[in-house]
Amino acid sequence: MQAIRSILVVMEPQHPEGLALKRAKLIAGVTQSHLHLLVCDKKGDHSAWLNELSSSLAGEGFSVSTQQSWHDNQHQTIIAVQQAEGCGLVIKQHLPDNPLKKAILTPEDWKLLRYCPGPVLMVKTERPWTGGNILAAVDVGNADGEHRTLHAGIISHGYDIAGLAKGTLHVTTAHPTPMLSAADPTFQLKETIEARYREQCRSFQAEYDISDERLHVLEGPADVVIPQVAHQLDAAVTVIGTVARTGLSGALIGNTAEVILDALESDVLVLKPDEIIAHLEELVAQR
């Protein structure tokens, strides 16, 4: 996160309290990143409001630029601007459609998380980050190259956020439930599964300096375990990653991530591996 030079902040004129901008200022205050404020609207003129915001931020010492733009729909507008401006992070406030759907992300938010070639921070709560718990979710059981690289990114971003928020980084990982049908006897008993998984976690903990108190290993599917741990810790931010999925786009977020995102009560930072980012950048370039 220290390497981010420019942050794209999606501004909502109808919600001027701007939670996305608050988070962006917190991050930029530490990383010295440039703030690019974007209003996605093809009808109204928001230049006066953007100019006022820009002057105020400049007065606070921030480097800032503003833009109003529209390309077919909101998520494509955000992605087009992210690519054109070279922004290393997109921050957007999640605005639920109605009280009944308070936790459910809108289709536009989904598409942004799926197709944006870069990290996206979805701001879901008004809770301050300062002094809070930061939760990084990893899959220690998967030690292939793609997962290892993604884990490094997740933990690194988690530590960065914990550092700038003066908070504490926790890590969670889920291990599978016992299966009598498993070919390997190790995976038939709960005790041996957990013991083996904890053993795998030892080298991971040593590599990333994660103490036992800050590592939460639970049995069950990730889409249940991650929101459960985030809720128990009252996490301010949850950092999750996605790996390659085949599909029409070749780079869809998996179902696990979708369920997790809707269930989480914290802000969520979604990271992607480099090869997915490269593929998504190609898709944007072809438009």
CSV table of C-alpha atoms in Angstrom, one decimal:
chain,number,residue,atom,x,y,z
A,1,MET,CA,0.0,0.0,0.0
A,2,GLN,CA,3.0,2.3,0.6
A,3,ALA,CA,3.7,2.0,-3.2
A,4,ILE,CA,0.3,3.6,-4.1
A,5,ARG,CA,0.9,6.9,-5.8
A,6,SER,CA,-2.7,7.8,-6.8
A,7,ILE,CA,-6.1,6.9,-5.3
A,8,LEU,CA,-9.3,7.1,-7.2
A,9,VAL,CA,-12.1,8.2,-4.9
A,10,VAL,CA,-15.7,7.7,-6.2
A,11,MET,CA,-17.8,10.6,-5.0
A,12,GLU,CA,-21.5,10.6,-4.6
A,13,PRO,CA,-23.1,14.1,-4.8
A,14,GLN,CA,-26.3,12.9,-3.2
A,15,HIS,CA,-24.2,11.6,-0.2
A,16,PRO,CA,-21.9,14.6,0.5
A,17,GLU,CA,-20.7,13.2,3.9
A,18,GLY,CA,-18.3,11.2,1.7
A,19,LEU,CA,-17.1,8.1,3.7
A,20,ALA,CA,-14.9,7.1,0.7
A,21,LEU,CA,-13.1,10.4,0.9
A,22,LYS,CA,-12.6,10.0,4.7
A,23,ARG,CA,-10.9,6.7,4.1
A,24,ALA,CA,-8.9,8.1,1.2
A,25,LYS,CA,-7.6,11.0,3.3
A,26,LEU,CA,-6.5,8.6,6.0
A,27,ILE,CA,-4.5,6.5,3.5
A,28,ALA,CA,-3.1,9.5,1.6
A,29,GLY,CA,-2.1,11.2,4.8
A,30,VAL,CA,0.4,8.3,5.4
A,31,THR,CA,1.3,7.3,1.8
A,32,GLN,CA,1.4,10.9,0.3
A,33,SER,CA,-0.8,9.6,-2.5
A,34,HIS,CA,-2.5,11.9,-5.0
A,35,LEU,CA,-6.3,12.0,-4.7
A,36,HIS,CA,-8.4,11.8,-7.9
A,37,LEU,CA,-12.0,12.6,-7.2
A,38,LEU,CA,-14.5,11.1,-9.7
A,39,VAL,CA,-18.3,11.8,-10.1
A,40,CYS,CA,-20.0,9.3,-12.4
A,41,ASP,CA,-22.8,11.3,-14.0
A,42,LYS,CA,-23.7,12.1,-17.5
A,43,LYS,CA,-26.5,14.6,-16.7
A,44,GLY,CA,-25.9,17.1,-13.9
A,45,ASP,CA,-23.0,19.5,-13.6
A,46,HIS,CA,-21.0,18.9,-10.4
A,47,SER,CA,-18.0,21.1,-11.2
A,48,ALA,CA,-18.8,23.7,-8.5
A,49,TRP,CA,-19.0,21.1,-5.8
A,50,LEU,CA,-15.8,19.3,-7.0
A,51,ASN,CA,-13.9,22.7,-7.2
A,52,GLU,CA,-15.0,23.4,-3.6
A,53,LEU,CA,-13.8,20.0,-2.4
A,54,SER,CA,-10.6,20.4,-4.3
A,55,SER,CA,-9.8,23.8,-2.8
A,56,SER,CA,-10.6,22.5,0.7
A,57,LEU,CA,-8.4,19.4,0.3
A,58,ALA,CA,-5.5,21.4,-1.2
A,59,GLY,CA,-5.8,23.7,1.8
A,60,GLU,CA,-5.3,20.6,4.0
A,61,GLY,CA,-2.1,19.8,2.1
A,62,PHE,CA,-3.4,17.1,-0.2
A,63,SER,CA,-2.5,16.7,-3.9
A,64,VAL,CA,-5.9,16.5,-5.6
A,65,SER,CA,-7.6,16.5,-9.0
A,66,THR,CA,-11.2,16.1,-10.0
A,67,GLN,CA,-13.3,14.7,-12.9
A,68,GLN,CA,-16.9,14.1,-13.9
A,69,SER,CA,-17.3,11.3,-16.5
A,70,TRP,CA,-19.6,8.7,-17.9
A,71,HIS,CA,-19.0,5.5,-20.0
A,72,ASP,CA,-22.1,3.4,-20.5
A,73,ASN,CA,-22.5,2.6,-16.7
A,74,GLN,CA,-20.9,3.3,-13.4
A,75,HIS,CA,-18.5,0.4,-13.1
A,76,GLN,CA,-17.1,0.9,-16.6
A,77,THR,CA,-16.7,4.6,-15.9
A,78,ILE,CA,-14.7,3.9,-12.8
A,79,ILE,CA,-12.5,1.3,-14.5
A,80,ALA,CA,-11.9,3.6,-17.5
A,81,VAL,CA,-10.8,6.4,-15.3
A,82,GLN,CA,-8.7,4.1,-13.0
A,83,GLN,CA,-6.8,2.9,-16.1
A,84,ALA,CA,-6.4,6.4,-17.7
A,85,GLU,CA,-5.2,8.0,-14.4
A,86,GLY,CA,-3.0,5.0,-13.3
A,87,CYS,CA,-4.7,4.8,-9.9
A,88,GLY,CA,-3.3,2.0,-7.6
A,89,LEU,CA,-6.4,1.9,-5.5
A,90,VAL,CA,-10.1,2.6,-6.0
A,91,ILE,CA,-12.2,3.6,-3.0
A,92,LYS,CA,-16.0,3.5,-3.2
A,93,GLN,CA,-18.7,3.8,-0.6
A,94,HIS,CA,-21.2,1.0,-0.7
A,95,LEU,CA,-24.7,2.5,-0.8
A,96,PRO,CA,-27.4,-0.2,-0.1
A,97,ASP,CA,-30.6,0.1,-2.2
A,98,ASN,CA,-33.0,-0.1,0.7
A,99,PRO,CA,-33.0,-1.1,4.4
A,100,LEU,CA,-34.0,-4.7,3.6
A,101,LYS,CA,-30.9,-5.1,1.4
A,102,LYS,CA,-28.6,-3.3,3.8
A,103,ALA,CA,-25.8,-5.9,3.6
A,104,ILE,CA,-26.2,-6.9,-0.1
A,105,LEU,CA,-23.9,-5.3,-2.6
A,106,THR,CA,-25.6,-3.8,-5.7
A,107,PRO,CA,-24.9,-5.3,-9.1
A,108,GLU,CA,-22.7,-2.2,-10.1
A,109,ASP,CA,-20.6,-2.8,-7.0
A,110,TRP,CA,-20.2,-6.5,-7.9
A,111,LYS,CA,-19.1,-5.7,-11.4
A,112,LEU,CA,-16.6,-3.1,-10.1
A,113,LEU,CA,-15.1,-5.7,-7.7
A,114,ARG,CA,-15.0,-8.3,-10.5
A,115,TYR,CA,-13.6,-6.3,-13.4
A,116,CYS,CA,-11.5,-3.6,-11.9
A,117,PRO,CA,-7.8,-4.2,-12.7
A,118,GLY,CA,-6.6,-3.2,-9.2
A,119,PRO,CA,-7.4,-3.2,-5.5
A,120,VAL,CA,-10.9,-2.0,-4.5
A,121,LEU,CA,-11.8,-0.7,-1.0
A,122,MET,CA,-15.5,-1.0,-0.5
A,123,VAL,CA,-16.5,1.3,2.4
A,124,LYS,CA,-19.5,-0.3,4.2
A,125,THR,CA,-19.5,1.3,7.6
A,126,GLU,CA,-19.1,4.7,9.2
A,127,ARG,CA,-16.9,3.2,12.0
A,128,PRO,CA,-13.5,4.9,12.3
A,129,TRP,CA,-10.5,2.6,11.6
A,130,THR,CA,-8.3,4.1,14.3
A,131,GLY,CA,-7.3,1.6,17.0
A,132,GLY,CA,-9.5,-1.1,15.4
A,133,ASN,CA,-8.8,-4.7,14.4
A,134,ILE,CA,-7.8,-5.4,10.8
A,135,LEU,CA,-8.6,-8.9,9.6
A,136,ALA,CA,-6.6,-10.6,6.7
A,137,ALA,CA,-8.2,-13.7,5.3
A,138,VAL,CA,-5.9,-16.3,3.7
A,139,ASP,CA,-6.1,-20.0,2.6
A,140,VAL,CA,-3.0,-21.4,4.3
A,141,GLY,CA,-3.8,-24.9,2.9
A,142,ASN,CA,-3.2,-23.7,-0.6
A,143,ALA,CA,0.6,-23.2,-1.0
A,144,ASP,CA,0.8,-23.0,-4.8
A,145,GLY,CA,2.6,-20.1,-6.4
A,146,GLU,CA,-0.5,-18.1,-7.1
A,147,HIS,CA,-1.9,-18.4,-3.6
A,148,ARG,CA,1.5,-17.7,-2.0
A,149,THR,CA,1.9,-14.4,-4.0
A,150,LEU,CA,-1.7,-13.4,-3.1
A,151,HIS,CA,-1.2,-14.3,0.6
A,152,ALA,CA,1.9,-12.0,0.6
A,153,GLY,CA,-0.2,-9.2,-0.8
A,154,ILE,CA,-3.0,-9.7,1.6
A,155,ILE,CA,-0.8,-9.8,4.7
A,156,SER,CA,1.3,-6.8,3.4
A,157,HIS,CA,-1.8,-4.7,2.9
A,158,GLY,CA,-3.2,-5.8,6.2
A,159,TYR,CA,-0.1,-4.7,8.1
A,160,ASP,CA,-0.1,-1.4,6.1
A,161,ILE,CA,-3.7,-0.7,7.1
A,162,ALA,CA,-3.0,-1.7,10.7
A,163,GLY,CA,0.0,0.6,10.7
A,164,LEU,CA,-1.8,3.7,9.4
A,165,ALA,CA,-4.9,3.1,11.6
A,166,LYS,CA,-2.7,2.3,14.7
A,167,GLY,CA,-4.7,-1.0,14.9
A,168,THR,CA,-4.0,-4.7,15.2
A,169,LEU,CA,-3.7,-7.2,12.4
A,170,HIS,CA,-5.4,-10.5,12.8
A,171,VAL,CA,-5.3,-13.4,10.3
A,172,THR,CA,-8.0,-16.0,9.7
A,173,THR,CA,-7.9,-19.3,7.7
A,174,ALA,CA,-10.5,-22.0,7.3
A,175,HIS,CA,-9.7,-25.7,7.2
A,176,PRO,CA,-12.0,-28.4,5.7
A,177,THR,CA,-14.4,-30.5,7.7
A,178,PRO,CA,-13.7,-34.2,8.0
A,179,MET,CA,-14.6,-36.4,5.1
A,180,LEU,CA,-14.9,-40.2,5.6
A,181,SER,CA,-14.6,-40.6,1.8
A,182,ALA,CA,-11.2,-38.8,1.8
A,183,ALA,CA,-8.4,-41.0,0.3
A,184,ASP,CA,-5.9,-39.6,2.8
A,185,PRO,CA,-6.8,-40.8,6.3
A,186,THR,CA,-5.5,-37.5,7.7
A,187,PHE,CA,-8.6,-35.8,6.3
A,188,GLN,CA,-11.0,-38.3,7.9
A,189,LEU,CA,-10.6,-37.1,11.5
A,190,LYS,CA,-11.2,-33.6,12.9
A,191,GLU,CA,-8.2,-33.8,15.2
A,192,THR,CA,-5.7,-34.8,12.5
A,193,ILE,CA,-7.0,-32.2,10.0
A,194,GLU,CA,-6.7,-29.4,12.6
A,195,ALA,CA,-3.2,-30.7,13.7
A,196,ARG,CA,-2.0,-30.8,10.1
A,197,TYR,CA,-3.4,-27.4,9.3
A,198,ARG,CA,-1.9,-25.9,12.4
A,199,GLU,CA,1.5,-27.4,11.4
A,200,GLN,CA,1.1,-25.8,7.9
A,201,CYS,CA,0.4,-22.5,9.7
A,202,ARG,CA,3.7,-22.6,11.7
A,203,SER,CA,5.9,-21.7,8.7
A,204,PHE,CA,3.3,-19.1,7.6
A,205,GLN,CA,3.3,-17.5,11.0
A,206,ALA,CA,7.1,-17.4,11.1
A,207,GLU,CA,7.3,-15.9,7.7
A,208,TYR,CA,4.7,-13.1,8.4
A,209,ASP,CA,5.3,-12.7,12.2
A,210,ILE,CA,1.8,-13.7,13.2
A,211,SER,CA,1.4,-14.8,16.9
A,212,ASP,CA,-0.9,-17.6,18.0
A,213,GLU,CA,-3.3,-15.0,19.6
A,214,ARG,CA,-3.7,-13.2,16.2
A,215,LEU,CA,-4.2,-16.4,14.1
A,216,HIS,CA,-7.8,-17.7,14.0
A,217,VAL,CA,-8.0,-21.2,12.5
A,218,LEU,CA,-11.6,-22.5,12.2
A,219,GLU,CA,-13.2,-25.5,10.7
A,220,GLY,CA,-15.7,-24.9,7.9
A,221,PRO,CA,-16.3,-23.1,4.6
A,222,ALA,CA,-14.5,-19.8,4.2
A,223,ASP,CA,-17.7,-18.0,3.4
A,224,VAL,CA,-18.9,-18.8,6.9
A,225,VAL,CA,-15.7,-18.6,8.8
A,226,ILE,CA,-14.4,-15.2,7.6
A,227,PRO,CA,-17.6,-13.2,8.4
A,228,GLN,CA,-17.8,-15.1,11.8
A,229,VAL,CA,-14.3,-14.1,12.8
A,230,ALA,CA,-14.7,-10.5,11.5
A,231,HIS,CA,-17.9,-10.2,13.6
A,232,GLN,CA,-16.2,-11.7,16.7
A,233,LEU,CA,-13.2,-9.3,16.4
A,234,ASP,CA,-15.5,-6.3,15.4
A,235,ALA,CA,-13.1,-5.8,12.5
A,236,ALA,CA,-12.9,-2.4,11.0
A,237,VAL,CA,-11.5,-3.7,7.7
A,238,THR,CA,-11.3,-7.2,6.2
A,239,VAL,CA,-8.7,-7.9,3.5
A,240,ILE,CA,-9.6,-10.7,1.1
A,241,GLY,CA,-8.1,-11.9,-2.2
A,242,THR,CA,-9.5,-13.6,-5.2
A,243,VAL,CA,-7.8,-16.2,-7.5
A,244,ALA,CA,-8.4,-17.0,-11.1
A,245,ARG,CA,-11.8,-18.3,-12.0
A,246,THR,CA,-12.7,-19.6,-15.5
A,247,GLY,CA,-15.9,-18.1,-16.9
A,248,LEU,CA,-17.1,-15.8,-19.5
A,249,SER,CA,-14.6,-13.1,-18.5
A,250,GLY,CA,-11.9,-15.5,-17.4
A,251,ALA,CA,-11.5,-13.5,-14.2
A,252,LEU,CA,-14.6,-13.7,-12.1
A,253,ILE,CA,-14.6,-13.4,-8.4
A,254,GLY,CA,-15.5,-16.8,-6.9
A,255,ASN,CA,-18.8,-17.5,-5.2
A,256,THR,CA,-17.0,-17.6,-1.8
A,257,ALA,CA,-15.9,-14.0,-2.1
A,258,GLU,CA,-19.4,-12.9,-3.2
A,259,VAL,CA,-21.0,-14.5,-0.1
A,260,ILE,CA,-18.3,-13.1,2.2
A,261,LEU,CA,-18.6,-9.6,0.9
A,262,ASP,CA,-22.4,-9.5,1.4
A,263,ALA,CA,-22.1,-11.0,4.9
A,264,LEU,CA,-19.3,-8.8,6.2
A,265,GLU,CA,-20.2,-5.8,8.4
A,266,SER,CA,-16.7,-4.2,8.0
A,267,ASP,CA,-15.1,-2.3,5.2
A,268,VAL,CA,-13.6,-4.7,2.6
A,269,LEU,CA,-10.4,-4.5,0.6
A,270,VAL,CA,-10.4,-6.9,-2.4
A,271,LEU,CA,-7.1,-7.8,-4.0
A,272,LYS,CA,-6.3,-9.8,-7.2
A,273,PRO,CA,-3.2,-11.6,-8.4
A,274,ASP,CA,-1.1,-9.9,-11.1
A,275,GLU,CA,-2.2,-12.3,-13.8
A,276,ILE,CA,-5.8,-11.5,-13.3
A,277,ILE,CA,-5.0,-7.8,-13.2
A,278,ALA,CA,-3.1,-8.1,-16.5
A,279,HIS,CA,-6.0,-10.0,-18.1
A,280,LEU,CA,-8.6,-7.4,-16.9
A,281,GLU,CA,-6.4,-4.6,-18.3
A,282,GLU,CA,-6.4,-6.4,-21.7
A,283,LEU,CA,-10.2,-6.5,-21.5
A,284,VAL,CA,-10.4,-2.8,-20.8
A,285,ALA,CA,-8.0,-2.0,-23.6
A,286,GLN,CA,-10.2,-4.0,-26.1
A,287,ARG,CA,-13.3,-1.8,-25.4
